[in-house]
Short mmCIF file of C-alpha atoms in Angstrom, two decimals:
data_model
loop_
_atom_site.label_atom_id
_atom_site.label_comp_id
_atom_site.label_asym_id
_atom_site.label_seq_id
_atom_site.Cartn_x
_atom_site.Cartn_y
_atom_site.Cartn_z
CA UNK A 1226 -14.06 87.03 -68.33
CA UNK A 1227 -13.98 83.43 -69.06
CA UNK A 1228 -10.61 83.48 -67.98
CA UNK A 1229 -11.25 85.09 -64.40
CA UNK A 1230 -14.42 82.17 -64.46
CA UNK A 1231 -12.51 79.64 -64.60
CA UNK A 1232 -9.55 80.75 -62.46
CA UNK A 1233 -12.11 81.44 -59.70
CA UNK A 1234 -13.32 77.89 -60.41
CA UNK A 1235 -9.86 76.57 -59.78
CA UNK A 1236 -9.51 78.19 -56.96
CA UNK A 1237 -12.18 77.70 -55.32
CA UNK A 1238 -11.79 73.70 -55.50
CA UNK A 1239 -7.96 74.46 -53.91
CA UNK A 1240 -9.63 75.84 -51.63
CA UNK A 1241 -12.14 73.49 -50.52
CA UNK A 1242 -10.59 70.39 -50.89
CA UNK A 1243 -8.24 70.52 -48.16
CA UNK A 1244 -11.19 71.38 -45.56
CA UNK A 1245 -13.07 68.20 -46.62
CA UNK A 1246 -9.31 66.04 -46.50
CA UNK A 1247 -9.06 66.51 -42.33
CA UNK A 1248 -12.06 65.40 -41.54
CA UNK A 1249 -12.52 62.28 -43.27
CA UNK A 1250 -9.43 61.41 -41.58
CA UNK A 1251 -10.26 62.17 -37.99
CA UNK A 1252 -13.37 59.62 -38.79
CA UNK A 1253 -10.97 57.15 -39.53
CA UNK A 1254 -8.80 57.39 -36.84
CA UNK A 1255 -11.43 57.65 -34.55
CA UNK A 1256 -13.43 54.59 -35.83
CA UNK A 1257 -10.07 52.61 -36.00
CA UNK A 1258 -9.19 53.71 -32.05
CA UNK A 1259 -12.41 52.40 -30.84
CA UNK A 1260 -12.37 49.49 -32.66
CA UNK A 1261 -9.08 48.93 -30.98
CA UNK A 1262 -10.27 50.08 -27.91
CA UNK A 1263 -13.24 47.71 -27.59
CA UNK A 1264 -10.98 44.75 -28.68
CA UNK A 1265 -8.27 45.38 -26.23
CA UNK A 1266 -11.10 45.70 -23.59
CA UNK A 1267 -12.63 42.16 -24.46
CA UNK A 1268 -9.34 40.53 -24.82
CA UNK A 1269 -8.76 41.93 -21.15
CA UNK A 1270 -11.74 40.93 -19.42
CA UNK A 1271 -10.98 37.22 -21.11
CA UNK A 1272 -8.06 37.02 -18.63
CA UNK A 1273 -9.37 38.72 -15.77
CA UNK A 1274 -12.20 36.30 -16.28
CA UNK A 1275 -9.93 33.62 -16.34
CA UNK A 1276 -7.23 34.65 -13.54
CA UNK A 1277 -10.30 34.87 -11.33
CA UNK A 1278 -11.92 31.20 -12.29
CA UNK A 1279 -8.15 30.01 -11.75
CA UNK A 1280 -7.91 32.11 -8.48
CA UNK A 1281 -11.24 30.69 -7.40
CA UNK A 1282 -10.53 27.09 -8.13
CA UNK A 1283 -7.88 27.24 -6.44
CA UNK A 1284 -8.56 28.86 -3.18
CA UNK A 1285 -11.89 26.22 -3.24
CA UNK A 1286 -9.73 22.93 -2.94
CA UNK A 1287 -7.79 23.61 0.18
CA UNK A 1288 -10.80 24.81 2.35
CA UNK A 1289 -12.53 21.53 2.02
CA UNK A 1290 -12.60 20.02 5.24
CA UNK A 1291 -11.07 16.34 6.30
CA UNK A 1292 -13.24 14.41 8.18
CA UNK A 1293 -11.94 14.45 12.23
CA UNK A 1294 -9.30 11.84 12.69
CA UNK A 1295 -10.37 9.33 15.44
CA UNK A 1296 -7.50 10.40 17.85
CA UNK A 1297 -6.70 11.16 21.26
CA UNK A 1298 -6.22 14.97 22.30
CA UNK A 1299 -2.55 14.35 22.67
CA UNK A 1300 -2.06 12.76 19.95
CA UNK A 1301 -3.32 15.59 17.95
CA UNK A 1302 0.11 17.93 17.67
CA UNK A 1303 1.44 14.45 15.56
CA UNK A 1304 -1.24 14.17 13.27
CA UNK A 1305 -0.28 16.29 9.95
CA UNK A 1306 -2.13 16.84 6.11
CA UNK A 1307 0.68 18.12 4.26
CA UNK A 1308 -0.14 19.69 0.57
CA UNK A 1309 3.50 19.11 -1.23
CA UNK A 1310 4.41 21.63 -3.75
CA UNK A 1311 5.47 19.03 -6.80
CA UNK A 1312 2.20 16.93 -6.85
CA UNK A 1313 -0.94 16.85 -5.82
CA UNK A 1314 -1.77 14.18 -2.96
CA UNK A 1315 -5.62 14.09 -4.66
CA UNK A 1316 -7.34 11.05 -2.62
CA UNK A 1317 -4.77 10.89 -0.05
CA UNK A 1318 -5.14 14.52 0.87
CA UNK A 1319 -7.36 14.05 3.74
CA UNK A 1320 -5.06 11.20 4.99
CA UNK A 1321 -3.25 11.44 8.15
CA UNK A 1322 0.78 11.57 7.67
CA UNK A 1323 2.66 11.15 11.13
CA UNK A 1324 6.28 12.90 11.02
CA UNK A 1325 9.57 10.51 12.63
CA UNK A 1326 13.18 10.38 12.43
CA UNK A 1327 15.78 7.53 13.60
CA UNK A 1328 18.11 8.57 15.46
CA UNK A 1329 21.08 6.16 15.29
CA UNK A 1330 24.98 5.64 14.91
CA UNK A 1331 26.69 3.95 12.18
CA UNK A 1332 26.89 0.21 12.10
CA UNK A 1333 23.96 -0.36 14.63
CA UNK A 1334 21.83 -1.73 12.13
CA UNK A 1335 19.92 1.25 11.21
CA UNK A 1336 19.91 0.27 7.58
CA UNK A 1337 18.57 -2.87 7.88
CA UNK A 1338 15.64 -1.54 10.08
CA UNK A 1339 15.47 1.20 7.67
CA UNK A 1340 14.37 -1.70 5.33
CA UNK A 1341 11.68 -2.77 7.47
CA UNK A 1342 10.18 -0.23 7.52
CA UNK A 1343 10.17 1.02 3.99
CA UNK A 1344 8.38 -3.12 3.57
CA UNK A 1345 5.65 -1.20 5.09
CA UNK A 1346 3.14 -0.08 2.22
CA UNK A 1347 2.26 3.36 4.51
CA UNK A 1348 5.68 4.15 5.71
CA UNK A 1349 8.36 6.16 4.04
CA UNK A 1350 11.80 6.74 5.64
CA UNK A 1351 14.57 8.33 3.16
CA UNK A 1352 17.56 6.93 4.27
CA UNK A 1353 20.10 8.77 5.70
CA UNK A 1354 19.97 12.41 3.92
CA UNK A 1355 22.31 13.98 6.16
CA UNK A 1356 25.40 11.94 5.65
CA UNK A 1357 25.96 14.96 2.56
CA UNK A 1358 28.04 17.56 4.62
CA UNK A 1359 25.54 20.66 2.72
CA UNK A 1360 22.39 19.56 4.10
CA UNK A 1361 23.95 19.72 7.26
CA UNK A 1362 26.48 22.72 7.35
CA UNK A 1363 23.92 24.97 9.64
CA UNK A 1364 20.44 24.60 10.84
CA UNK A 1365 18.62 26.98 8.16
CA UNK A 1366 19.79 24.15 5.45
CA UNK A 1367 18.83 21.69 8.04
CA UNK A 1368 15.41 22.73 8.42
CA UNK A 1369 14.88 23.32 4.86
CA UNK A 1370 15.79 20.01 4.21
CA UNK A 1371 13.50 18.99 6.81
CA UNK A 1372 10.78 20.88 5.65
CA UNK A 1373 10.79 18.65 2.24
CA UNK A 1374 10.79 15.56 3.55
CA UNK A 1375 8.14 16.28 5.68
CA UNK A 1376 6.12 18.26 3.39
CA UNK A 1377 6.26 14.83 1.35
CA UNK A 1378 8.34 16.89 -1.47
CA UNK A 1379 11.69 14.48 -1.12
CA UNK A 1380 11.60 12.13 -4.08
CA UNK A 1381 13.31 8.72 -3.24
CA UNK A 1382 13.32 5.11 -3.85
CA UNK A 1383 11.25 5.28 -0.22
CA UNK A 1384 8.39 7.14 -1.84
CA UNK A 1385 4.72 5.11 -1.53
CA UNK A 1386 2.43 4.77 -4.50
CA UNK A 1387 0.06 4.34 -1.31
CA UNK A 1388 -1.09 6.70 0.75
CA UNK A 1389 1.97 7.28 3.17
CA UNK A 1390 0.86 7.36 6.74
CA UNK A 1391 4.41 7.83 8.19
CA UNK A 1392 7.67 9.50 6.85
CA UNK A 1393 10.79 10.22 8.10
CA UNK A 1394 14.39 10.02 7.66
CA UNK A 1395 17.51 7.97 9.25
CA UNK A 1396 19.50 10.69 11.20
CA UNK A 1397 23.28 9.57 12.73
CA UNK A 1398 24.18 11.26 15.79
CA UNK A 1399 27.91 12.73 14.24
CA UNK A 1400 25.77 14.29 11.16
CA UNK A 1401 24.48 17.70 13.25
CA UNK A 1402 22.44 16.23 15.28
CA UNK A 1403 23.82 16.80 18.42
CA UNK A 1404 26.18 20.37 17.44
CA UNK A 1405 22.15 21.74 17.02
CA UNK A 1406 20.38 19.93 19.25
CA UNK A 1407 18.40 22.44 20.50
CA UNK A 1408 17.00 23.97 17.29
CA UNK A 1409 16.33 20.24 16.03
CA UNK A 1410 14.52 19.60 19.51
CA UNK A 1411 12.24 22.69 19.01
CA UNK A 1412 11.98 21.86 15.67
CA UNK A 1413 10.56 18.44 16.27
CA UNK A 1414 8.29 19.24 19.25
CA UNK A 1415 6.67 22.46 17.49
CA UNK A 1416 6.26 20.51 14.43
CA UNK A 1417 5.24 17.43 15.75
CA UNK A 1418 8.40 14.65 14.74
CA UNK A 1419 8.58 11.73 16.90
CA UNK A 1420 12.07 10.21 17.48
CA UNK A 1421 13.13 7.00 17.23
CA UNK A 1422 16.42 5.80 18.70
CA UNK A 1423 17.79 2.92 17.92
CA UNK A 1424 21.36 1.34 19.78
CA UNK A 1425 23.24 -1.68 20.20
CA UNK A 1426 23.36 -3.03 23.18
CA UNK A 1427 27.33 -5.01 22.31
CA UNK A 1428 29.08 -2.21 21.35
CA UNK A 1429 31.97 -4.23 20.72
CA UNK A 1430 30.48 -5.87 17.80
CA UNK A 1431 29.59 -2.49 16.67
CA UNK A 1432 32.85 -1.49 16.92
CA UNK A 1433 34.22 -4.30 14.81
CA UNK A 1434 31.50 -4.04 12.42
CA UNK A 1435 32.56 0.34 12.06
CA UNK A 1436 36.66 -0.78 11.63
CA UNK A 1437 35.32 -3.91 8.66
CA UNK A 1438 33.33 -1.42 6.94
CA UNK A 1439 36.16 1.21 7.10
CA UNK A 1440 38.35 -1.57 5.51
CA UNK A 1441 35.84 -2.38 2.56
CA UNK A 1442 35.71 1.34 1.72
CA UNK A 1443 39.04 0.94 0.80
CA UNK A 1444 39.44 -2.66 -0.07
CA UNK A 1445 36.20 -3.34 -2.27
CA UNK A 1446 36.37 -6.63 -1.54
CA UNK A 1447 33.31 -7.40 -3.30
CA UNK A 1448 34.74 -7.29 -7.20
CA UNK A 1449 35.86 -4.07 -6.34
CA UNK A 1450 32.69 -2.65 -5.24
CA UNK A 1451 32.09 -1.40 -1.41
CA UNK A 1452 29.13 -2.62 0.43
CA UNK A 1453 27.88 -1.34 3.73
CA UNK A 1454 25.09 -3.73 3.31
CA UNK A 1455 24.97 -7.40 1.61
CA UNK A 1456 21.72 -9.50 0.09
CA UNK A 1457 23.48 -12.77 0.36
CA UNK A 1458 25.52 -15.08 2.60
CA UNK A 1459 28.31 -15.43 0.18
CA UNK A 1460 28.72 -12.12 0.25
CA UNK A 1461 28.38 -11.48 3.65
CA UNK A 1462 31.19 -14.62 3.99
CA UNK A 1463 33.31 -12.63 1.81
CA UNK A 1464 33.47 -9.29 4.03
CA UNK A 1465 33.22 -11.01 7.03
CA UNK A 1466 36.82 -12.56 6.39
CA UNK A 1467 38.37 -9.23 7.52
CA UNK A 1468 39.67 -9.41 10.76
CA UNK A 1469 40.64 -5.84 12.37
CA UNK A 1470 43.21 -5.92 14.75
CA UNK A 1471 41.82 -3.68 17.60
CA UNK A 1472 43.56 -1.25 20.00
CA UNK A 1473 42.88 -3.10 23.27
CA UNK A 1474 45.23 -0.25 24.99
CA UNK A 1475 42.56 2.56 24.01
CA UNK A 1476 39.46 -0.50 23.68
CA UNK A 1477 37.80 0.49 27.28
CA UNK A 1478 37.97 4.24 26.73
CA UNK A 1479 36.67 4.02 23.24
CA UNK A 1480 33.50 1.95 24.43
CA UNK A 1481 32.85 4.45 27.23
CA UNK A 1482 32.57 7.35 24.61
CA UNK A 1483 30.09 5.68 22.66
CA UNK A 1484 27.87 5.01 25.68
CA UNK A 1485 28.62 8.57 26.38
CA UNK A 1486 27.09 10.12 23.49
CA UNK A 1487 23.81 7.38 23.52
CA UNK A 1488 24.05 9.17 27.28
CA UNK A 1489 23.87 12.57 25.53
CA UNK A 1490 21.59 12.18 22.74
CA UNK A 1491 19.01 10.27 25.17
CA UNK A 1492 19.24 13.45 27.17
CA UNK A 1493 19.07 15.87 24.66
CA UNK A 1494 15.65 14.81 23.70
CA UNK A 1495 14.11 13.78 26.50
CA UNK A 1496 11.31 16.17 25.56
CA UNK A 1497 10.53 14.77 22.42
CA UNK A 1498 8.23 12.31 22.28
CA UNK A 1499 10.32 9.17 21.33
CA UNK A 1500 10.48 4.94 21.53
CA UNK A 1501 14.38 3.50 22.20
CA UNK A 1502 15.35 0.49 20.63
CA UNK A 1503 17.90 -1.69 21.06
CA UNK A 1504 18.98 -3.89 17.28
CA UNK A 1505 19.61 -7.69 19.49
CA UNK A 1506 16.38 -6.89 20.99
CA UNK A 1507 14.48 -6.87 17.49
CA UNK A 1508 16.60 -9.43 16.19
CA UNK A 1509 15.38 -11.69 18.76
CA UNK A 1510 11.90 -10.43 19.32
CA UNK A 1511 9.07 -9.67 16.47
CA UNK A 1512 6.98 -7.97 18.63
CA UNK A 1513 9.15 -5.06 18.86
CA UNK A 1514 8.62 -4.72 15.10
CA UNK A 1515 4.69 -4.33 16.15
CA UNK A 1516 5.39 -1.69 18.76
CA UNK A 1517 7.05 0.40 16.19
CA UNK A 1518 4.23 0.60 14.42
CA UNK A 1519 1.83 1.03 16.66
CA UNK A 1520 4.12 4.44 17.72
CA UNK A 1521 4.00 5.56 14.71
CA UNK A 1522 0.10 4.30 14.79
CA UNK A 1523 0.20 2.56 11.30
CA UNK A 1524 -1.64 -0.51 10.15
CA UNK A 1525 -0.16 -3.33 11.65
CA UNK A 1526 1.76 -5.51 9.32
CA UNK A 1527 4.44 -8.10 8.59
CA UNK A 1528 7.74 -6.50 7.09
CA UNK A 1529 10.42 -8.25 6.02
CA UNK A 1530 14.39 -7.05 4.77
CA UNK A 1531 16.50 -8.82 1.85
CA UNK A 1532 19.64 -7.09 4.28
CA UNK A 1533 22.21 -10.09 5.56
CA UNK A 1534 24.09 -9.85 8.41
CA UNK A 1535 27.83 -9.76 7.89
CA UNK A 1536 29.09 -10.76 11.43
CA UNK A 1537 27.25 -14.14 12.45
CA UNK A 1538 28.54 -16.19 15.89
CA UNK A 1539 31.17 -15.64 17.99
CA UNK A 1540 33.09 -12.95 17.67
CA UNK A 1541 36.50 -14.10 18.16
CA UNK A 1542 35.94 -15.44 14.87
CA UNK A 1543 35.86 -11.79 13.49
CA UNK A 1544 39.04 -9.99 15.60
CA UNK A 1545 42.95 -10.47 14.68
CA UNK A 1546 44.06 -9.80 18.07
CA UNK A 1547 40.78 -11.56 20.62
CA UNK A 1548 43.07 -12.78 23.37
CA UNK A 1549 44.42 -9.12 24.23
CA UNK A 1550 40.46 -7.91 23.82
CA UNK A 1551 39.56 -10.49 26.17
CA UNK A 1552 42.46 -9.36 28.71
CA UNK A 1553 41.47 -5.76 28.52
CA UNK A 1554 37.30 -6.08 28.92
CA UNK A 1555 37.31 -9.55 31.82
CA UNK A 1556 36.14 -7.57 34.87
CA UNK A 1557 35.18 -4.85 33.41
CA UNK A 1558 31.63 -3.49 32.89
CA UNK A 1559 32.30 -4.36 29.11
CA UNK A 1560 33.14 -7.85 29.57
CA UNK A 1561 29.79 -9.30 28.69
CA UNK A 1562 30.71 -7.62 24.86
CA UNK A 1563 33.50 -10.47 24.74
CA UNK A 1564 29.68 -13.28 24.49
CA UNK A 1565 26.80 -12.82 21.74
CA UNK A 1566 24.81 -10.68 20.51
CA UNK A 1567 21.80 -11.39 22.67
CA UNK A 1568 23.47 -10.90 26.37
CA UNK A 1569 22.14 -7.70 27.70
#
């Protein structure tokens, strides 16, 4: 009897104990899922929270307004607030940034205007971005390049600490210009670029000044470095002691070819809104320096260039072979190339 007692006892507990087992661990699954639960849930709303502050903060900046600019109605397509996408503009965001490009050929003194410009505290012109072959090998890498600069995204020497009021670029005529003309005129009159062209009027000293610099690529006859540009007159008397010895055969046909594509490019963007400038004219006349920047309707100011030019005086001084130049171009249209700089 005791014997069946206590194997009923024993039983019974084998029994029991695995109903009790179950339960207590459902509870602590259960208790441990909703602890999880309600810590996933608050770690969740942190960042939604968060992303929507961000969201909010963001959205907030752009939308407030910029006082009206004190402008004419046509003036109003050239007037621009860019928002670049590596910096933030902060105090200069609600100042007005007017979009230009000079249009030019080599050795008509581009860089050395370039310089004046960039003396400018407001104005920012990058130099001549398309002379790399990739920026300009179809108009989709064209326009993207032309979206950074104007966007205020293209990081150069040229870039103001100030607030820039003007940027642009130097642009040569043989660098795509002219193969996509049309695209870049659209492109500048839908997105507001003004053009500035700047010539030379004696395109023989061009001419002479394009075959020297050709030489000195070569040559380095600066202690083996080439300069397209000098910042001193003994430098400047060093390349200047080249003398090419020109084609006088093939002299008249070459200058016509030159005027013909200042013809071209003048007609190609007639649309645009645009100033032409001539380098003897602002060599001999400051004021033209002033009407630049009233086009580009900046603060007026002096601006001065370092730059030294190579070719001074007469330029028989500067050609190996100026008797047969002077045969070829007296009583020709061209013969006023064979006097100064200043003749028009």
């Amino acid at each position: 009897m005791a014997d069946d007692l206590c194997f009923f006892s024993k039983d019974t507990f084998s029994l029991k104990s695995p109903k009790k087992s179950p339960l207590v661990l459902r509870m602590v699954v259960l208790v441990f899922a909703m602890v999880c639960g309600v810590y996933i849930c608050s770690i969740c709303l942190k960042q939604i929270g968060t992303r929507t502050t961000n969201e909010f903060l963001n959205v907030e900046e752009p939308q407030r307004p910029c006082p009206e600019p004190n402008i004419e109605p046509w003036e109003i397509p050239y007037v621009h607030y860019p928002k670049p996408k590596t910096y933030s503009r902060v105090e200069c965001a609600c100042n007005p940034v007017r979009y230009f490009a000079i249009l030019s050929m080599q050795r008509s003194g581009s860089g050395w205007f370039e310089t004046l410009l960039n003396n400018h505290t407001n104005i920012s012109s990058n130099g001549e971005i398309f002379s790399v072959k990739v920026r300009r090998s179809n108009i989709s890498s064209i326009v993207e390049t032309l979206d950074t600069i104007y966007n205020l995204d293209w990081l150069s020497s040229a870039s103001k600490n100030e607030c820039t009021a003007a940027v642009g670029l130097k642009w040569m005529l043989n660098q795509g210009l002219l193969q996509h003309h049309e695209e870049i005129v659209e492109y500048f009159r839908t997105r507001g670029v003004s053009a500035i062209f700047l010539f030379r009027r004696n395109l023989l000293r061009r001419m002479i000044s394009v075959l020297a610099n050709s030489y000195d690529r070569d040559a380095k006859l600066l202690n083996g470095t080439h300069k397209s540009h000098v910042h001193s007159p003994h430098e400047a008397e060093i390349l200047a002691r080249y003398k090419p010895l020109i084609n006088a055969t093939l002299l008249k046909r070459d200058l016509k070819q030159v005027e013909e594509t200042q013809t071209k490019a003048l007609e190609y963007f007639k649309s645009t809104r645009h100033i032409i400038l001539y380098y003897e004219d602002i060599l001999k006349n400051s004021t033209k320096l002033a009407d630049v920047q009233e086009f580009l309707k900046v603060p007026k100011r002096e601006v001065k260039s370092r730059q030294v030019k190579i070719h001074q005086g007469s330029l028989s001084n500067y050609v190996d072979n100026w008797d047969d130049l002077q045969e070829a171009l007296n009583g020709t249209q061209y013969q006023s190339f064979l006097r100064g700089d200043y003749r028009k």
